[in-house]
Each structure stands twice: as structure tokens, then as C-alpha cells.
Amino acid sequence: MVGKYATETILADAEGIARAAQILRDGGLVAVPTETVYGLAARADSDEAVARIYEAKGRPSFNPLIVHVHSVEQAARLAVIDQTARALMDRYWPGPLTLVLPRLPEAQIAAAVSAGLDTVALRMPDHPVMQALLSELDLPIAAPSANRSGFISPTNPDHVRASLDGRINAVIQAGACAAGVESTIVAVRADGAIDVLRPGPLDLGGPSLGHGIEAPGQLASHYAPGKPVRLNATEVAPDDFMIGFGAIGGDCSLSEGGDLNEAASRLYACLHEGARSEKARIAVAPIPETGIGIAINDRLRRAATPAD
Ligand code: TXA
Ligand code: MG
């Protein structure tokens, strides 16, 4: 073992969920499955537990965390839920929608979760294991994607271990994530307007322009596989690991049938494979900019942008 912890593997059964709940209650870190990507969970009401997330990920402290809840009632103890927010929750929760809402002054949430903002990002995930864990704990759970800051997000437990083995207490072994890209993030404004801060599996329109980097995690360079990435590639060079789509084949295909949902679910697995391969570069076939294709292209552009 390298690192601070002998990272435990926890099975996704009742006993495993009880074990994960115990580690989280004690302030530890557990990688948990959701329908989007694996999250790195800690209790959101503990300064120490939340600090451990930032430490394990090497995450900059200006980047706030999403808080996961099991119910609208639990959300209402943390944030102001106006009519617009309530309508969005009724329609899309549980599911891949994160709402950025005004934080209640009395909310039992560590200050670092909001990273100095007066808002909090809330989401109710649609995954039976995560739901069971949230209900058993009855605590708000902070969970960013379970990867080192800036690297590719994890969609299975092996990806989590590749990035965080020895840095966290445990990983729940619950297979691959269905959606494959992170939740759609929406800010609800005082006048009832909504702004999409991060495109995701729910198509609520493209990212709104003119708000600067309001979701501070939305840095230009992110999801980095550690080698150059070329987008909209229709030809393969000898040192390319080719990620195909539809008729364009490759070392890994996002979807041979050209299905965008399948492509989203396979995106990070193909990027992880490309990162591990002996090829010096990664090339990616063109992906249509519609529906969840907007989120796929958003992540690919960040993967292709070199870090400063
Ligand atoms: O699907 C998901 O959302 C996954 C799973 C684990 O739930 N989580 C996830 O977390 O993608 P993370 O930390 O990788 O991305 C969270 C994003 C960041 O871009 C962060 O800046 C933004 O949410 N965010 C969090 N709190 C915010 C707030 N109060 N205002 C604006 N943006 C916020
Ligand atoms: Mg992330």
C-alpha cells in the first residue's frame, strides 16, 4: 500500500452500506456510486471530514462541493427552495440535476463546502446504493467526483483506485455508472430565471454565457488524461489512440451505432484507456453537439485544453 490508508473494498449489499455509513459517520472518505460518476463522499456537516476531501483530491479550496440529499425535506433544511426550484426538484429528482440555491444561514454545512459563496449546490442522486446510504445516514453528504483534481472522472471502481488508492478509506464496488458524465448544474435566480452552469445528462439548454466562471470547477483545463488530445479527428496518426464514434472506428469506440447516451456512458472509460495506452496522443472523432452531446463536447474540450 502506498499512501495514508489501506483503501477498503466494500460490497454494495446491506452489510456494505452499513459499513460505508459507519466510516462516513466517523468522518472518513468513501467513494460511492451515483448514476453519473463515482463521488468521493464525506459528511457535509463536518469541517474535518470536508477538509479530507480537499486533501485527498488535491482540490483548490475555491472550488465548492455538491451536497447530496435523500429528500426534498432534507434539502429544505439547507437552502431556500422557491417555486422554480421546487418545480425542478419535482420534475427531475432523483436524477442528474444539481441546483445552486441560496444557502440558509442555519444550514448545518461546513463552510468549506460552499467555498465562501452564499449558495449551496444540492442534488438527489438516482442510484439505489447511494440512496440507501443517504437514507441510512440521514446526513447531507458532500461528494465531488472521485478523482484527483483536474484528472478524468471515474465511472467504475477501478478508475477510482487508479486515482485515489491509499488516499481514501474505502470504495463501494457497484459496477459502472449509467449516465457517465456529471450532473447538469443549474443556478436558480431570485427572479425565477435559471442559468445552466454545467451541461450534463439533462438537456436544459447550453451553458449560459456572460456569467464568467460561476461554477468555479468549470476551469478551461479539466478531465486531463495527461497527454495531448485532438478533437474532431477524422484520420488517425500512428501515435494516436483513436476514440471513435459511429462510422469512425478506433482503439475504443464511444458508440458504434452513433448513440449519444451510450457515448456519454463510455466517455471517461475510453479516456482512461487512452491515458493508460502506450500511444503518445489521443484523437477523438467528431461528436454531434446535440442533447447529451453538448455535455460530451464540453468535457472533451476541457480534456483537450492544456493546463497552464
Ligand atoms: O454528477 C455529479 O454532479 C457528481 C456526482 C458525484 O454527484 N459530482 C460532481 O462534483 O461532478 P464535482 O465536484 O466534480 O463538480 C462540482 C461542480 C464544480 O464545477 C463546482 O464548482 C460546482 O459544482 N459547484 C458546487 N457548488 C457550487 C455553488 N455553490 N455555486 C456554483 N457552483 C458550484
Ligand atoms: Mg469533478
XYZ file of C-alpha atoms and ligand atoms in Angstrom:
342
model
C 0.000 0.000 0.000
C 1.187 3.489 -0.857
C -0.473 6.381 0.954
C -2.215 7.075 4.182
C -4.947 4.424 4.150
C -5.373 0.776 3.212
C -8.347 1.570 0.988
C -11.085 -0.982 1.752
C -13.311 -2.533 -0.879
C -16.942 -2.525 0.258
C -19.639 -4.626 -1.413
C -22.873 -2.921 -2.437
C -25.092 -5.022 -0.150
C -26.854 -4.177 3.133
C -23.799 -5.055 5.194
C -21.565 -2.965 2.914
C -23.894 0.015 3.077
C -23.864 -0.194 6.891
C -20.042 -0.303 6.838
C -19.853 2.706 4.475
C -22.302 4.606 6.703
C -20.146 3.895 9.740
C -16.966 5.190 8.037
C -18.785 8.327 6.891
C -20.335 8.936 10.320
C -16.822 8.731 11.788
C -15.646 11.456 9.368
C -13.944 9.210 6.781
C -13.944 9.220 2.982
C -15.821 6.646 0.866
C -16.047 6.525 -2.934
C -19.712 5.987 -3.749
C -21.587 5.108 -6.939
C -24.095 7.517 -8.467
C -25.893 7.384 -11.821
C -23.430 9.951 -13.251
C -19.894 9.252 -11.945
C -18.407 7.898 -8.690
C -18.346 10.522 -5.946
C -15.901 10.964 -3.077
C -18.249 11.191 -0.102
C -17.799 12.787 3.322
C -20.286 14.149 5.821
C -21.025 17.727 4.754
C -21.622 18.963 8.316
C -18.055 18.285 9.481
C -15.191 20.718 8.815
C -12.628 17.934 9.301
C -14.349 15.441 7.001
C -14.772 18.058 4.253
C -11.135 19.132 4.620
C -10.160 15.498 3.966
C -11.942 15.600 0.589
C -9.905 18.635 -0.495
C -6.727 16.979 0.744
C -7.323 13.603 -0.934
C -8.221 15.193 -4.284
C -5.650 17.996 -4.166
C -8.635 20.205 -4.916
C -8.247 24.006 -4.861
C -10.144 25.466 -1.908
C -12.029 27.947 -4.118
C -13.922 25.076 -5.782
C -17.137 24.288 -3.842
C -18.716 20.839 -3.438
C -22.106 19.380 -4.338
C -24.186 18.225 -1.360
C -26.232 15.042 -1.836
C -29.591 14.586 -0.122
C -32.219 11.827 0.126
C -35.300 14.046 0.036
C -36.717 17.475 -0.709
C -37.362 17.850 3.036
C -33.680 17.367 3.763
C -32.832 19.893 1.021
C -35.223 22.392 2.628
C -33.137 22.328 5.818
C -30.132 23.564 3.825
C -31.335 26.014 1.156
C -34.114 28.370 0.136
C -36.406 26.427 -2.178
C -38.606 28.783 -4.173
C -41.330 27.782 -6.652
C -38.908 27.364 -9.544
C -36.524 25.195 -7.531
C -39.417 23.127 -6.206
C -40.774 22.558 -9.717
C -37.349 21.420 -10.939
C -36.977 19.039 -7.980
C -40.460 17.594 -8.543
C -39.708 17.013 -12.183
C -36.100 15.823 -12.172
C -35.242 14.428 -8.717
C -33.940 11.881 -8.114
C -31.706 12.402 -11.136
C -28.666 14.102 -12.629
C -29.721 17.675 -11.801
C -27.773 19.836 -9.328
C -29.457 23.040 -8.150
C -27.429 26.023 -6.914
C -29.632 27.728 -4.330
C -29.329 30.393 -1.610
C -27.902 28.708 1.471
C -29.894 29.004 4.698
C -27.915 30.769 7.443
C -28.741 27.941 9.859
C -27.769 25.157 7.420
C -25.631 22.505 9.131
C -22.933 22.501 6.461
C -19.178 23.062 6.762
C -18.113 26.470 5.416
C -15.613 24.870 3.013
C -18.462 23.109 1.161
C -19.584 26.449 -0.299
C -16.013 27.799 -0.620
C -17.064 31.274 0.506
C -20.201 31.546 -1.666
C -23.613 32.270 -0.097
C -25.122 29.448 -2.161
C -25.100 25.668 -1.877
C -25.301 23.106 -4.710
C -27.797 20.287 -3.982
C -28.565 17.045 -5.751
C -30.622 13.892 -5.102
C -28.887 11.061 -6.935
C -30.763 8.299 -8.744
C -28.763 5.273 -7.651
C -30.166 2.630 -5.267
C -26.906 2.160 -3.327
C -26.319 5.886 -2.847
C -29.979 6.396 -1.904
C -29.823 3.616 0.682
C -26.650 5.129 2.121
C -28.133 8.641 2.290
C -31.293 7.348 3.994
C -29.362 5.256 6.488
C -27.092 8.182 7.390
C -29.700 10.952 7.283
C -26.801 13.400 6.957
C -26.077 15.681 3.981
C -23.155 14.171 2.059
C -20.622 16.266 0.140
C -19.277 14.410 -2.891
C -17.184 15.714 -5.757
C -16.170 13.271 -8.486
C -13.794 10.655 -7.026
C -10.646 11.586 -8.948
C -7.536 13.647 -8.277
C -8.336 17.278 -9.075
C -8.076 18.050 -12.794
C -7.955 14.418 -13.953
C -10.527 12.228 -15.688
C -13.707 11.474 -13.700
C -14.309 7.848 -12.600
C -17.180 5.763 -13.917
C -16.155 2.490 -12.250
C -14.311 1.432 -9.056
C -11.061 0.703 -10.963
C -10.936 4.328 -12.139
C -11.352 5.451 -8.513
C -8.478 3.242 -7.366
C -6.243 4.388 -10.222
C -6.572 7.944 -8.899
C -7.170 7.698 -5.138
C -5.925 4.324 -3.848
C -4.310 4.833 -0.435
C -5.772 8.347 -0.118
C -9.312 7.369 0.940
C -10.849 4.914 3.428
C -12.981 2.814 1.100
C -14.547 2.246 -2.320
C -18.002 0.757 -2.819
C -17.880 -1.888 -5.536
C -21.030 -1.149 -7.528
C -20.166 -1.502 -11.211
C -20.216 1.107 -13.961
C -22.240 4.328 -13.815
C -25.209 4.522 -16.193
C -25.062 8.135 -17.393
C -21.281 8.591 -17.441
C -20.999 12.388 -17.327
C -21.535 14.633 -14.309
C -24.890 16.167 -13.432
C -26.333 19.203 -15.165
C -25.812 22.202 -12.832
C -28.436 24.941 -12.797
C -28.483 28.152 -10.755
C -31.941 29.345 -9.750
C -32.091 33.179 -9.613
C -34.187 35.316 -7.291
C -36.460 36.294 -10.230
C -37.130 32.621 -11.051
C -34.782 32.565 -14.056
C -32.435 29.606 -14.403
C -28.895 29.512 -15.759
C -27.156 26.327 -16.818
C -23.676 26.427 -15.216
C -22.564 22.995 -16.461
C -24.170 20.949 -19.248
C -24.911 17.333 -18.297
C -27.209 14.381 -18.898
C -30.338 16.539 -18.605
C -30.656 18.798 -21.607
C -31.815 22.125 -20.201
C -30.062 24.118 -22.938
C -26.401 25.014 -23.360
C -24.266 26.760 -20.766
C -25.430 30.322 -20.261
C -22.898 32.858 -21.428
C -21.802 36.033 -19.704
C -21.597 34.747 -16.140
C -17.849 34.143 -16.036
C -16.719 31.075 -14.145
C -19.620 30.886 -11.780
C -19.292 27.167 -11.121
C -15.670 27.530 -10.031
C -14.897 23.927 -11.033
C -15.544 24.833 -14.639
C -11.929 25.594 -15.419
C -10.844 25.561 -19.054
C -8.485 22.645 -18.430
C -10.031 19.658 -16.652
C -10.632 15.919 -17.154
C -6.978 15.793 -18.308
C -5.637 12.394 -19.490
C -2.020 13.631 -19.242
C -1.310 13.644 -22.988
C -2.348 15.804 -25.944
C -5.947 15.370 -27.103
C -7.081 16.257 -30.656
C -10.803 16.709 -31.268
C -12.935 16.251 -34.402
C -10.371 13.836 -35.808
C -11.348 12.004 -38.993
C -7.912 10.493 -39.628
C -5.603 8.536 -37.326
C -1.854 9.248 -36.987
C 0.434 6.338 -35.993
C 0.934 7.614 -32.423
C -2.792 8.324 -31.870
C -5.002 6.366 -29.507
C -8.175 6.814 -31.546
C -11.537 7.207 -29.807
C -14.186 6.520 -32.432
C -17.881 7.301 -32.754
C -20.410 5.929 -35.252
C -18.840 5.060 -38.610
C -15.405 6.285 -37.462
C -13.766 3.368 -35.667
C -10.856 3.396 -33.255
C -8.953 1.725 -30.431
C -12.049 2.392 -28.331
C -15.453 3.361 -29.744
C -17.818 5.601 -27.793
C -20.738 4.068 -29.683
C -20.512 2.110 -32.922
C -24.192 2.756 -33.531
C -23.774 6.513 -33.036
C -25.910 6.595 -29.853
C -25.068 9.687 -27.765
C -26.279 8.222 -24.454
C -24.040 5.206 -24.926
C -21.223 7.573 -25.893
C -21.638 9.546 -22.651
C -21.596 6.370 -20.564
C -18.342 5.268 -22.225
C -16.581 8.651 -22.487
C -14.422 8.520 -19.357
C -13.687 4.785 -19.732
C -12.277 5.472 -23.237
C -10.285 8.476 -21.948
C -8.891 6.344 -19.100
C -7.917 3.660 -21.640
C -6.270 6.272 -23.843
C -4.389 7.699 -20.852
C -3.071 4.223 -19.975
C -2.146 3.230 -23.543
C 1.373 3.399 -24.974
C 0.284 5.863 -27.651
C 1.608 9.410 -27.181
C -1.611 11.183 -28.148
C -5.370 10.795 -28.074
C -7.602 11.645 -31.047
C -11.388 11.774 -30.856
C -13.905 11.508 -33.706
C -16.477 14.316 -34.109
C -19.443 14.077 -31.726
C -22.732 15.830 -32.638
C -23.381 18.901 -30.469
C -26.980 17.972 -29.566
C -28.647 16.669 -26.396
C -26.115 14.978 -24.131
C -23.592 15.548 -26.963
C -23.323 19.131 -25.595
C -22.028 17.749 -22.272
C -19.710 15.269 -24.038
C -18.166 18.041 -26.162
C -17.876 20.313 -23.102
C -15.832 17.634 -21.262
C -13.768 16.828 -24.378
C -12.840 20.483 -24.926
C -11.597 20.704 -21.322
C -9.707 17.401 -21.697
C -8.044 18.881 -24.816
C -7.056 22.185 -23.175
C -3.516 22.107 -21.749
C -3.214 23.140 -18.085
C -1.466 26.499 -17.507
O -22.742 14.207 -11.123
C -22.181 14.923 -10.305
O -22.502 16.104 -10.106
C -21.012 14.297 -9.498
C -21.599 13.208 -8.603
C -20.560 12.606 -7.707
O -22.677 13.728 -7.877
N -20.317 15.297 -8.759
C -19.504 16.233 -9.346
O -18.826 17.042 -8.455
O -19.372 16.346 -10.542
P -17.579 17.964 -8.862
O -17.042 18.461 -7.594
O -16.661 17.205 -9.720
O -18.224 19.164 -9.589
C -18.996 20.067 -8.854
C -19.207 21.333 -9.627
C -17.962 22.185 -9.689
O -17.849 22.717 -11.007
C -18.258 23.281 -8.667
O -17.594 24.451 -8.964
C -19.769 23.413 -8.805
O -20.204 22.084 -8.939
N -20.397 23.986 -7.603
C -20.502 23.431 -6.374
N -21.099 24.279 -5.520
C -21.408 25.390 -6.215
C -22.026 26.640 -5.889
N -22.469 26.912 -4.658
N -22.164 27.551 -6.884
C -21.715 27.282 -8.126
N -21.109 26.125 -8.491
C -20.962 25.192 -7.554
Mg -15.083 16.701 -10.914
